[in-house]
Amino acid sequence: MAKPKLHRFAIRSSRKKTIEVIVANLFRLMTYCVILAAAYLFFDITANGSKAVFQGKAPFINIQFLTEKPQTLHVFEPLEPYNEIQKRRTQILQLQSKRKALGSNDTEQRTEYSEQIDNLQAEIERWDAQRKAERLKYSDDAYRALDHTPDLSMFKHQTYAYSGGGIGPAIIGTCLLVLGSIAIALSLGLLCAIYLSEYSRPGKTLQAIRLSILNLSGVPSIVFGLFGFGMFVHFFGWGVSIIAGWFTLAIMALPVIIAASEESMRAIPRGFREGSLALGASKWTSIRTNVLPYALPGILTSSIMGIARVAGETAPIMFTAAYALRDQLPWEGLEQPTDFFFQGVMALPYHIYVVSSKIPQNEYTRDMQYGTAFVFLFIVGFFALSSILLRIHVRSKYKW
Amino acid sequence: MNLAIQPERPKPNSASKAKAIIETRDFSFAYGPTQALFDISMDIHKKEVTALIGPSGCGKSTFLRCFNRMNDLIDNTRILSGQIKISGIDIYKRDVDVIELRKHVGMVFQKSNPFPKSIYDNIAYGLRIQGIKRKSELDEVVERCLRGAALWDEVKDRLGDSALGMSGGQQQRLCIARALAVKPKIILMDEPCSALDPVATAKVEELIHGLKTDYTIVIVTHNMQQAARLSDRTAFFYLGKLIEYGPTEQIFMNPENPKTEAYVSGRFG
Ligand SMILES: Nc1ncnc2c1ncn2[C@@H]1O[C@H](COP(=O)(O)OP(=O)(O)O)[C@@H](O)[C@H]1O
Ligand SMILES: [Mg+2]
């Protein structure tokens, strides 16, 4: 077979080209895998979480879940479906063990057992639907407010810790923690960054400082938690409190903020500084008027991003600021205004941790876990998004 | 051939001594370990344009930046010897406030650096940082400076627009106008036209020429024609040394030093 004659630029296959194609596709595949994983994560949390957060009838958002305190859930299972289901469960177990005991030749018998099991399974599902339709769920408050409890000859009464009510205090607590630590971390970080980028002289000391700040960002969060516990909770005697949480989170976010702020300030052309200095501006004036305004968008974005990451950590607030359960909202029952800072709060990440690991799991905790995760994701996303919008806004105001 | 010649002074007519506004004596300057300026002595005269020329790296910018102490911003810079006096005051004495000095000695940079603000705010900047806030006063100064920089007619209808929307030549003239706002006596210019096209360059040159009546101007340039066109006196630098200094005509037509001659005739540099 005569090969068609190839001209000078014709595509010729070679090993190098094959490798090229394989490598490119490998990269693409890996990227898709990552995107898929992220998409699945968001989808899973949104799908499961929205069950708790949204509802079928107006106002479509489950206000109770977002505002109420976590409570014990009282469930009244209708007895009849409950008993029927239990009965069939036992039968299935029996059949399964019988099936296991069969020799390998009894294929007929085996299929018969399997069919029976399938039938029972289907019946269970039907009863389960009825059970779900008829069962009564009350949060603790609602239960106490009941005029007469459901007839216990018709219902089986069960209680589940933390599975009722909502996550209102945790939402408030997390927002408080995030806002406070942003304020502290931004002011501290900005001051450090201004010093490092504008005032310090390059040399060994500066490098050492940079290196240690960089190292700080590699410290595991639990270590920050312990540090905050030792420093703020005990040594300063603040106790488990918002303010201890603020400082712990702020210190944890500092490395990122300092690095980002420094970088943003470095990116400002030297000409701006020299230009204003040459007009007789003092150093601070030149920084204030001709460096900070232009560096601010970058500083804010990366800082808020940094805080949003840090605010998601459970470990640093576990010992310093978070209560597993608190009956009062932060502004309730204060004897004097300063008490506000010295009280613990509930926080979303810690709440997720508590409902996922500290209490017995059941079908009702699941909604709570996913709902909390969903709300949490939403809040963190909100902070990140607002920082980006802020950046775009400021950026369009100061462009060069 | 004697390379270590004493720099040639302009003809010592009796008025020249009185007219010197910047007096440099045996000035030596170093960046860390590397010395950049060697024993420079020269007088710069009031209300004249003085050009500093020389091949790149010879220390022109360094020397210029010594006049308003911009080199203070660079770490490890040292004055090895000598002094610079402006209006009779040693500017490196301890009791000198650099802020006051820089208000007196303005500077225009090689790369035009308008601030990313409006045209108006750029000019007003120098006054605002001094605490002057009155609108009428600012308006007055902005107009005066823009007129002084021959920009007024071009931008008077868009004072609120960003300065970055201007052309390169306009930006550089804006920087000159900005420098005028703080009422300096001396204006230092470091290759102000190096990034401009010939038309814009001509405009800036025209402007500089006009400014001469009110200001003392020291300009660094690598453009021989520009120095010849603009300046009253020219100083030729080579490897950190002042080789020859004198009236521009003399430097270009009748240089005493063979190196100067070689440079101005374009044989090296
Ligand atoms: N910031 C600096 N640090 C160290 N050396 C410098 C610095 N600026 C300039 N120099 C050195 O000083 C010498 C003179 O530079 P410069 O004044 O910029 O020359 P010119 O403006 O005549 O081209 C050069 O050798 C240059 O390498
Ligand atoms: Mg230069």
XYZ file of C-alpha atoms and ligand atoms in Angstrom:
697
model
C 0.000 0.000 0.000
C 1.535 3.231 -1.069
C 1.529 5.859 1.603
C 0.347 9.249 0.435
C 3.318 11.470 0.061
C 3.679 13.840 2.966
C 4.529 17.430 2.354
C 6.954 19.327 4.498
C 4.464 20.530 7.110
C 2.223 17.492 7.149
C 1.275 16.026 10.525
C 3.377 12.977 11.197
C 2.632 10.767 14.135
C 5.427 10.224 16.580
C 5.915 9.108 20.145
C 6.501 12.643 21.232
C 3.144 13.717 19.867
C 1.362 10.799 21.537
C 2.898 11.711 24.862
C 1.884 15.295 24.285
C -1.738 14.322 23.797
C -1.765 11.942 26.751
C -0.236 14.507 29.077
C -2.657 17.226 28.043
C -5.612 14.949 28.573
C -4.267 13.766 31.898
C -4.129 17.339 33.127
C -7.610 17.941 31.867
C -8.925 14.795 33.519
C -7.385 15.694 36.868
C -8.851 19.170 36.712
C -12.276 17.771 35.978
C -11.920 15.383 38.905
C -11.238 18.265 41.247
C -14.117 20.291 39.875
C -16.376 17.275 40.151
C -15.413 16.724 43.771
C -16.066 20.357 44.609
C -19.359 20.328 42.747
C -20.439 17.168 44.529
C -19.568 18.698 47.888
C -21.627 21.785 47.232
C -24.454 19.811 45.737
C -24.583 17.365 48.606
C -24.615 20.059 51.272
C -27.078 22.199 49.390
C -29.425 19.329 48.611
C -29.443 17.963 52.133
C -29.142 21.274 53.885
C -31.939 22.944 52.015
C -34.345 20.411 53.542
C -33.758 22.010 56.893
C -33.517 25.588 55.695
C -36.308 25.766 53.146
C -39.858 24.582 53.299
C -42.663 23.979 50.861
C -45.038 26.656 52.052
C -44.679 30.404 52.441
C -42.427 32.059 53.488
C -40.405 29.136 52.067
C -37.589 29.709 54.487
C -37.689 27.861 57.728
C -37.563 30.861 60.006
C -37.579 28.690 63.089
C -34.463 26.888 62.027
C -32.624 30.131 61.476
C -33.744 31.873 64.643
C -34.509 29.370 67.370
C -32.132 27.856 69.853
C -31.181 24.214 69.507
C -33.557 22.090 71.499
C -34.372 18.560 72.312
C -36.694 17.080 69.730
C -39.752 15.221 70.943
C -41.037 12.704 68.447
C -44.299 10.820 68.762
C -44.213 7.824 66.490
C -47.599 6.328 65.678
C -47.561 2.947 67.362
C -49.178 0.838 64.673
C -46.734 1.527 61.843
C -43.924 1.443 64.336
C -44.835 -2.042 65.523
C -45.484 -3.293 62.015
C -42.096 -2.112 60.888
C -40.333 -3.644 63.859
C -42.098 -6.950 63.226
C -41.012 -7.074 59.603
C -37.469 -6.104 60.488
C -37.277 -9.138 62.740
C -38.680 -11.358 59.999
C -36.146 -10.094 57.536
C -33.359 -10.837 59.948
C -34.636 -14.369 60.423
C -34.912 -14.943 56.687
C -31.470 -13.586 56.114
C -29.899 -15.947 58.608
C -31.857 -18.842 57.138
C -30.608 -17.953 53.713
C -27.099 -17.887 54.959
C -27.436 -21.363 56.436
C -28.454 -22.884 53.087
C -26.088 -25.110 51.212
C -24.810 -23.962 47.851
C -27.164 -26.325 45.953
C -30.470 -24.942 47.177
C -30.782 -22.240 44.570
C -34.554 -22.554 44.479
C -34.922 -22.098 48.180
C -32.484 -19.195 48.066
C -34.449 -17.254 45.479
C -37.612 -17.839 47.439
C -36.085 -16.345 50.579
C -34.777 -13.410 48.607
C -38.182 -12.723 47.182
C -39.748 -12.824 50.607
C -37.188 -10.379 51.908
C -37.877 -8.032 49.017
C -41.588 -8.173 49.711
C -41.075 -7.386 53.366
C -38.810 -4.531 52.421
C -41.481 -3.048 50.217
C -44.046 -3.341 52.996
C -41.715 -1.632 55.397
C -41.431 1.236 52.998
C -45.173 1.589 52.816
C -45.508 1.559 56.598
C -42.645 3.973 56.866
C -44.423 6.449 54.632
C -47.451 6.179 56.860
C -45.290 6.564 59.953
C -43.769 9.719 58.566
C -47.132 11.132 57.680
C -48.617 10.455 61.078
C -45.742 11.109 63.428
C -45.705 14.284 65.479
C -42.531 16.300 66.031
C -42.222 18.962 68.670
C -39.283 21.026 69.713
C -38.862 21.293 73.447
C -40.585 24.661 73.723
C -43.503 23.523 71.647
C -43.743 20.316 73.634
C -43.912 22.171 76.927
C -46.534 24.484 75.514
C -48.792 21.611 74.514
C -52.162 21.571 76.259
C -52.328 17.837 76.326
C -49.652 15.432 75.202
C -50.586 12.979 72.499
C -52.219 9.777 73.625
C -49.420 7.441 74.588
C -51.504 4.392 73.765
C -51.409 5.508 70.140
C -47.937 7.004 70.047
C -44.474 6.091 71.123
C -42.657 9.041 72.707
C -38.940 9.471 71.959
C -36.543 12.373 72.561
C -33.475 13.329 70.580
C -30.961 15.839 71.944
C -30.055 18.862 69.783
C -32.283 17.716 66.965
C -35.041 20.258 67.330
C -35.306 24.002 67.220
C -32.794 25.903 65.174
C -29.333 27.364 65.031
C -30.066 31.019 65.652
C -27.518 31.583 68.430
C -24.834 29.809 66.423
C -25.439 32.043 63.414
C -25.283 35.128 65.565
C -22.213 33.867 67.393
C -20.339 33.118 64.200
C -21.165 36.499 62.709
C -19.987 38.201 65.892
C -16.775 36.199 65.917
C -16.058 36.904 62.269
C -16.767 40.637 62.449
C -14.771 41.149 65.624
C -11.795 39.185 64.452
C -11.830 40.991 61.106
C -11.612 44.298 62.924
C -8.793 43.164 65.191
C -6.852 41.255 62.576
C -7.160 44.007 59.976
C -5.962 46.768 62.239
C -3.112 44.733 63.717
C -2.150 43.231 60.384
C -2.263 46.521 58.553
C -0.033 48.217 61.089
C 2.497 45.395 60.875
C 2.362 45.363 57.108
C 2.842 49.119 56.834
C 5.840 48.897 59.087
C 7.328 45.962 57.245
C 6.803 47.254 53.745
C 7.378 50.975 54.240
C 9.488 51.633 57.289
C 11.711 48.664 58.011
C 15.120 48.456 56.456
C 15.926 45.354 54.487
C 18.363 43.051 56.198
C 18.739 39.949 58.284
C 16.299 41.066 60.961
C 13.573 41.797 58.473
C 14.077 38.437 56.832
C 13.866 36.747 60.205
C 10.630 38.585 60.972
C 9.153 37.637 57.609
C 10.163 34.050 58.055
C 8.598 33.812 61.475
C 5.372 35.356 60.242
C 5.369 32.894 57.391
C 5.947 30.048 59.816
C 3.052 31.225 61.908
C 0.733 30.469 59.014
C 1.898 26.864 59.056
C 0.954 26.310 62.695
C -1.963 23.883 63.039
C -5.186 25.460 64.175
C -5.463 23.319 67.270
C -2.184 24.804 68.462
C -3.655 28.271 68.101
C -6.626 27.018 70.053
C -4.390 25.861 72.876
C -2.389 29.064 72.734
C -5.548 31.143 72.964
C -6.755 28.974 75.802
C -3.536 29.421 77.738
C -3.038 33.063 76.912
C -6.436 34.706 76.787
C -8.680 32.343 78.691
C -6.330 31.609 81.566
C -3.449 34.042 81.726
C -5.522 37.116 80.958
C -8.412 35.585 82.821
C -10.970 36.361 80.180
C -12.524 32.950 80.452
C -14.272 31.294 77.554
C -15.435 34.457 75.864
C -16.058 36.239 72.605
C -13.040 38.413 73.110
C -10.727 35.450 73.642
C -12.128 33.967 70.442
C -11.614 37.236 68.590
C -7.986 37.442 69.491
C -7.310 33.779 68.848
C -8.904 33.946 65.408
C -7.241 37.271 64.666
C -3.787 35.992 65.506
C -4.423 32.975 63.391
C -5.419 35.121 60.441
C -2.588 37.598 60.903
C 0.066 35.860 58.789
C -2.182 35.795 55.762
C -3.268 39.380 56.275
C 0.244 40.687 56.789
C 1.605 38.846 53.793
C -1.274 39.950 51.585
C -1.187 43.561 52.738
C 2.539 43.780 52.295
C 2.261 42.391 48.829
C -0.504 44.816 47.904
C 1.539 47.748 49.144
C 4.629 46.589 47.350
C 2.661 46.506 44.137
C 2.083 50.249 44.337
C 4.545 51.960 41.994
C 7.466 53.714 43.655
C 6.608 56.783 41.627
C 3.530 57.486 43.751
C 5.617 57.587 46.911
C 8.449 59.577 45.401
C 6.025 61.922 43.718
C 4.341 62.875 46.941
C 7.545 62.991 48.963
C 9.030 65.321 46.387
C 6.090 67.640 46.952
C 6.972 67.899 50.598
C 4.794 65.161 52.028
C 5.980 63.452 55.173
C 6.480 59.747 54.979
C 3.246 58.939 56.736
C 1.317 61.426 54.623
C 2.648 59.869 51.477
C 1.702 56.407 52.688
C -1.719 57.527 53.848
C -2.619 59.422 50.706
C -0.728 57.636 48.014
C -0.129 54.054 49.051
C -2.918 52.843 51.296
C -5.883 53.953 49.160
C -4.550 52.084 46.177
C -3.464 49.053 48.153
C -6.703 48.802 50.085
C -8.740 46.765 47.599
C -6.128 44.044 47.561
C -5.674 44.193 51.291
C -9.374 43.926 52.010
C -10.029 41.076 49.659
C -7.247 38.857 50.821
C -7.841 39.746 54.424
C -11.516 38.960 54.401
C -10.814 35.771 52.500
C -8.220 34.890 55.108
C -10.611 35.571 57.951
C -13.385 33.646 56.260
C -11.108 30.634 56.138
C -10.068 31.048 59.712
C -13.600 31.633 60.933
C -14.448 28.208 59.607
C -12.016 26.566 61.963
C -13.419 24.740 64.930
C -10.221 24.136 66.826
C -9.278 27.724 67.739
C -12.687 28.556 69.191
C -13.344 25.184 70.760
C -11.471 26.107 73.946
C -11.671 29.853 73.756
C -15.087 31.074 72.710
C -17.580 28.388 71.828
C -20.272 26.850 73.971
C -21.954 23.683 72.857
C -25.266 25.082 73.999
C -26.250 28.399 75.389
C -29.738 29.415 76.286
C -29.242 33.132 76.013
C -28.411 35.240 73.032
C -25.283 37.389 73.469
C -27.221 40.502 74.377
C -29.552 38.815 76.814
C -28.992 38.910 80.546
C -26.040 41.295 80.629
C -25.367 42.861 83.986
C -23.097 45.486 82.550
C -22.187 46.309 78.925
C -18.657 44.935 79.151
C -20.073 41.531 79.995
C -20.887 41.307 76.328
C -17.267 40.615 75.516
C -16.715 38.156 78.286
C -19.329 35.585 77.471
C -19.045 32.498 75.370
C -21.184 32.098 72.283
C -22.384 29.295 70.116
C -20.720 29.060 66.747
C -21.627 27.208 63.590
C -18.474 25.159 63.096
C -18.489 24.040 66.700
C -22.181 23.277 66.471
C -21.569 21.071 63.459
C -18.878 19.313 65.406
C -21.180 18.807 68.385
C -24.164 17.519 66.452
C -21.973 15.257 64.362
C -19.840 13.701 67.016
C -21.072 14.364 70.507
C -24.616 13.058 70.362
C -26.120 9.758 69.223
C -26.924 9.887 65.556
C -30.417 9.403 64.227
C -32.531 10.399 61.284
C -33.297 13.779 62.874
C -29.714 14.913 63.539
C -28.948 14.638 59.865
C -31.138 17.580 58.971
C -29.514 19.567 61.706
C -25.991 18.756 60.516
C -26.604 19.473 56.900
C -28.736 22.498 57.602
C -26.018 23.969 59.782
C -23.348 23.184 57.217
C -25.436 24.784 54.515
C -26.042 27.961 56.467
C -22.395 28.076 57.426
C -21.265 27.684 53.845
C -23.664 30.411 52.889
C -22.324 32.823 55.501
C -18.688 32.194 54.636
C -19.556 32.502 50.972
C -21.323 35.743 51.728
C -18.248 37.199 53.383
C -16.036 36.092 50.524
C -18.426 37.462 47.955
C -18.797 40.790 49.698
C -15.031 41.137 49.845
C -14.858 40.551 46.116
C -17.615 43.074 45.441
C -15.892 45.559 47.702
C -12.696 45.017 45.765
C -14.380 45.603 42.451
C -16.024 48.717 43.791
C -12.896 50.247 45.291
C -10.795 49.067 42.419
C -12.914 50.927 39.903
C -12.605 54.038 42.017
C -8.832 53.889 42.226
C -7.392 52.623 39.025
C -3.986 53.232 37.601
C 46.379 64.347 28.973
C 45.240 65.383 32.362
C 41.979 63.708 33.258
C 41.770 64.887 36.805
C 41.185 68.413 35.706
C 39.606 70.849 38.034
C 36.129 71.416 36.679
C 35.958 74.432 34.533
C 34.072 77.225 36.225
C 31.904 79.525 34.218
C 33.680 82.733 33.476
C 34.067 84.371 36.819
C 32.245 87.526 36.134
C 31.474 89.418 39.273
C 27.716 88.776 39.202
C 27.957 85.013 38.956
C 28.989 84.434 42.531
C 26.015 86.314 43.812
C 23.672 84.502 41.487
C 24.675 80.983 42.573
C 21.665 79.363 44.232
C 23.098 75.874 44.595
C 26.718 75.606 45.623
C 28.311 72.186 45.631
C 31.745 71.717 47.150
C 33.886 68.583 46.886
C 30.778 66.468 47.105
C 31.282 62.705 47.183
C 28.478 60.239 47.524
C 28.214 56.447 47.782
C 25.565 53.762 47.550
C 26.766 51.362 50.216
C 30.220 50.271 49.160
C 30.140 51.746 45.659
C 31.028 55.375 45.294
C 28.850 57.111 42.717
C 30.011 60.726 42.860
C 33.581 61.942 43.211
C 34.516 65.370 44.544
C 32.008 67.428 42.646
C 32.172 71.176 42.871
C 29.889 73.354 40.849
C 27.625 76.361 41.227
C 24.162 76.410 39.751
C 22.839 79.805 38.904
C 19.589 81.413 39.723
C 16.905 81.514 37.031
C 18.961 79.610 34.557
C 18.575 76.198 33.028
C 21.486 73.968 33.877
C 21.823 70.712 31.980
C 23.589 67.645 33.320
C 24.782 65.393 30.538
C 26.880 62.284 30.328
C 26.672 58.619 29.428
C 24.189 56.582 31.413
C 25.353 55.391 34.792
C 27.671 58.348 35.225
C 25.785 59.666 38.222
C 23.610 62.444 36.793
C 20.431 61.257 38.487
C 22.273 60.558 41.681
C 23.634 64.066 41.733
C 20.267 65.577 40.931
C 18.555 63.624 43.673
C 21.071 64.932 46.165
C 19.626 68.425 45.776
C 16.295 67.516 47.358
C 17.659 64.642 49.391
C 15.625 62.035 47.574
C 18.558 59.720 48.097
C 17.668 59.645 51.777
C 14.981 57.166 50.804
C 17.544 54.664 49.622
C 19.161 52.546 52.286
C 22.860 52.694 52.993
C 23.551 55.850 51.074
C 26.356 58.010 52.478
C 27.928 61.335 51.839
C 31.635 60.760 51.893
C 32.730 64.356 51.813
C 31.800 67.858 50.842
C 28.575 69.754 51.072
C 25.701 71.167 49.059
C 24.393 74.581 49.930
C 21.087 75.849 48.664
C 20.487 79.544 49.146
C 23.463 79.495 51.452
C 22.246 76.695 53.716
C 23.998 73.355 53.966
C 21.093 71.037 53.195
C 22.698 68.023 54.839
C 23.041 69.700 58.203
C 21.145 67.985 60.958
C 18.738 70.837 61.573
C 17.378 70.816 58.031
C 13.769 69.722 57.631
C 13.627 67.709 54.407
C 9.968 68.535 54.020
C 10.718 72.246 53.841
C 13.656 71.530 51.564
C 11.506 69.553 49.155
C 8.900 72.262 49.047
C 11.699 74.605 48.037
C 13.253 72.197 45.544
C 10.643 70.509 43.383
C 11.248 67.472 41.247
C 9.936 66.009 38.012
C 10.720 62.389 37.403
C 11.874 60.511 34.382
C 8.803 58.342 34.341
C 5.857 60.677 34.614
C 4.015 59.769 37.776
C 0.658 61.484 38.017
C -1.339 60.132 40.920
C -4.377 58.104 39.949
C -6.656 60.963 40.898
C -8.358 63.678 38.956
C -6.323 66.378 37.239
C -7.545 68.874 39.801
C -6.632 66.660 42.748
C -3.178 66.064 41.335
C -2.379 69.747 41.372
C -4.116 70.371 44.662
C -2.284 67.502 46.337
C 0.755 69.516 47.348
C -1.436 72.130 49.016
C -3.846 69.719 50.613
C -1.069 67.903 52.423
C -0.083 71.253 53.852
C -3.573 71.531 55.253
C -4.916 74.044 52.756
C -8.543 73.150 52.170
C -10.243 76.345 51.014
C -11.832 75.680 47.652
C -11.277 79.178 46.307
C -7.594 79.083 47.126
C -7.175 75.635 45.592
C -9.079 76.666 42.478
C -6.861 79.647 42.088
C -3.662 77.640 42.458
C -4.843 74.889 40.121
C -5.565 77.403 37.421
C -2.310 79.255 37.946
C -0.247 76.067 37.800
C -2.024 74.646 34.788
C -1.597 77.938 32.990
C 2.025 77.998 34.089
C 2.486 74.552 32.596
C 0.660 75.542 29.393
C -1.975 72.923 30.078
C -4.922 75.048 31.047
C -6.511 75.359 27.631
C -6.209 71.651 27.006
C -7.751 70.447 30.243
C -9.854 73.237 31.680
C -13.070 71.442 30.743
C -12.116 68.147 32.298
C -10.399 68.957 35.534
C -12.394 66.207 37.220
C -11.208 63.491 34.862
C -8.538 61.034 35.864
C -5.039 62.248 35.141
C -4.264 58.819 33.757
C -6.487 59.482 30.790
C -4.115 62.155 29.526
C -1.475 61.626 26.884
C 2.098 60.964 27.945
C 3.215 64.496 27.221
C 0.265 65.985 29.051
C 0.984 63.745 32.022
C 4.538 64.984 32.198
C 3.414 68.592 31.958
C 0.870 67.859 34.657
C 3.703 66.640 36.858
C 5.515 69.899 36.219
C 2.358 71.833 37.056
C 1.973 69.786 40.206
C 5.501 70.672 41.217
C 4.766 74.371 40.664
C 1.854 74.280 43.085
C 4.020 74.285 46.196
C 5.906 77.340 44.921
C 9.408 75.930 44.644
C 12.384 78.075 43.756
C 14.278 75.267 42.071
C 12.897 72.519 39.851
C 14.871 69.367 39.239
C 14.040 67.373 36.142
C 15.390 63.916 35.511
C 15.167 63.173 31.797
C 11.624 64.530 31.639
C 11.267 63.855 27.930
C 12.864 60.459 27.630
C 9.517 58.712 27.240
C 7.879 61.309 24.996
C 7.469 61.609 21.267
C 9.056 64.566 19.451
C 5.909 66.695 19.454
C 5.305 66.244 23.168
C 8.991 66.811 23.797
C 8.859 70.100 21.945
C 5.960 71.227 24.114
C 7.716 70.314 27.330
C 10.853 72.063 26.160
C 8.880 75.148 25.340
C 7.395 75.005 28.804
C 10.794 74.658 30.450
C 12.030 77.560 28.452
C 9.164 79.684 29.702
C 9.657 78.633 33.312
C 13.176 79.951 33.316
C 12.035 83.462 34.074
C 10.708 82.418 37.472
C 12.512 79.257 38.438
C 15.953 77.777 38.559
C 15.918 74.563 36.585
C 18.348 71.680 36.696
C 17.682 69.156 33.988
C 19.269 65.801 33.319
C 19.175 64.768 29.726
C 20.839 62.306 27.452
C 19.674 64.226 24.449
C 22.513 66.467 23.312
C 20.316 68.685 21.162
C 17.961 69.194 24.008
C 20.739 70.325 26.286
C 22.014 72.635 23.593
C 18.589 74.084 22.902
C 17.444 74.498 26.458
C 20.267 75.194 28.797
C 22.367 78.145 29.730
C 25.027 76.043 31.293
C 25.980 72.438 30.818
C 27.859 70.040 33.037
C 29.397 66.916 31.592
C 29.723 63.950 33.911
C 31.732 60.837 33.342
C 32.055 57.904 35.737
C 30.837 59.907 38.667
C 33.171 62.827 38.039
C 32.369 66.273 36.790
C 34.580 66.559 33.742
C 33.634 69.936 32.450
C 31.174 72.641 33.353
C 30.546 75.891 31.594
C 28.245 77.932 29.423
C 26.431 75.626 27.052
C 27.848 77.268 23.981
C 31.331 76.694 25.175
C 30.738 73.055 26.109
C 29.272 72.280 22.732
C 31.330 74.462 20.456
C 34.592 74.681 22.177
C 35.083 72.046 24.884
C 38.362 72.057 26.678
C 38.440 68.422 27.629
C 38.852 65.826 24.865
C 36.343 63.530 26.605
C 33.702 66.226 26.517
C 34.462 66.839 22.915
C 34.151 63.146 22.127
C 30.859 62.902 23.962
C 29.136 65.971 22.591
C 30.167 65.094 19.094
C 28.558 61.713 19.595
C 31.664 59.572 19.426
C 30.823 57.697 22.625
C 28.098 57.521 25.205
N 19.618 52.799 44.263
C 20.883 52.529 43.919
N 21.607 51.646 44.646
C 22.865 51.348 44.309
N 23.499 51.882 43.277
C 22.860 52.777 42.513
C 21.503 53.145 42.793
N 21.112 54.050 41.878
C 22.157 54.248 41.047
N 23.207 53.479 41.436
C 24.514 53.446 40.801
O 25.054 54.731 40.786
C 25.639 55.015 39.543
C 25.033 56.248 38.947
O 23.693 56.008 38.606
P 22.700 57.116 38.071
O 22.861 58.325 38.906
O 21.348 56.547 37.998
O 23.255 57.372 36.617
P 22.616 58.184 35.429
O 21.366 58.835 35.908
O 23.658 59.139 35.035
O 22.363 57.228 34.335
C 25.443 53.809 38.654
O 26.649 53.060 38.637
C 24.387 53.022 39.346
O 24.630 51.667 39.202
Mg 19.389 58.592 35.290
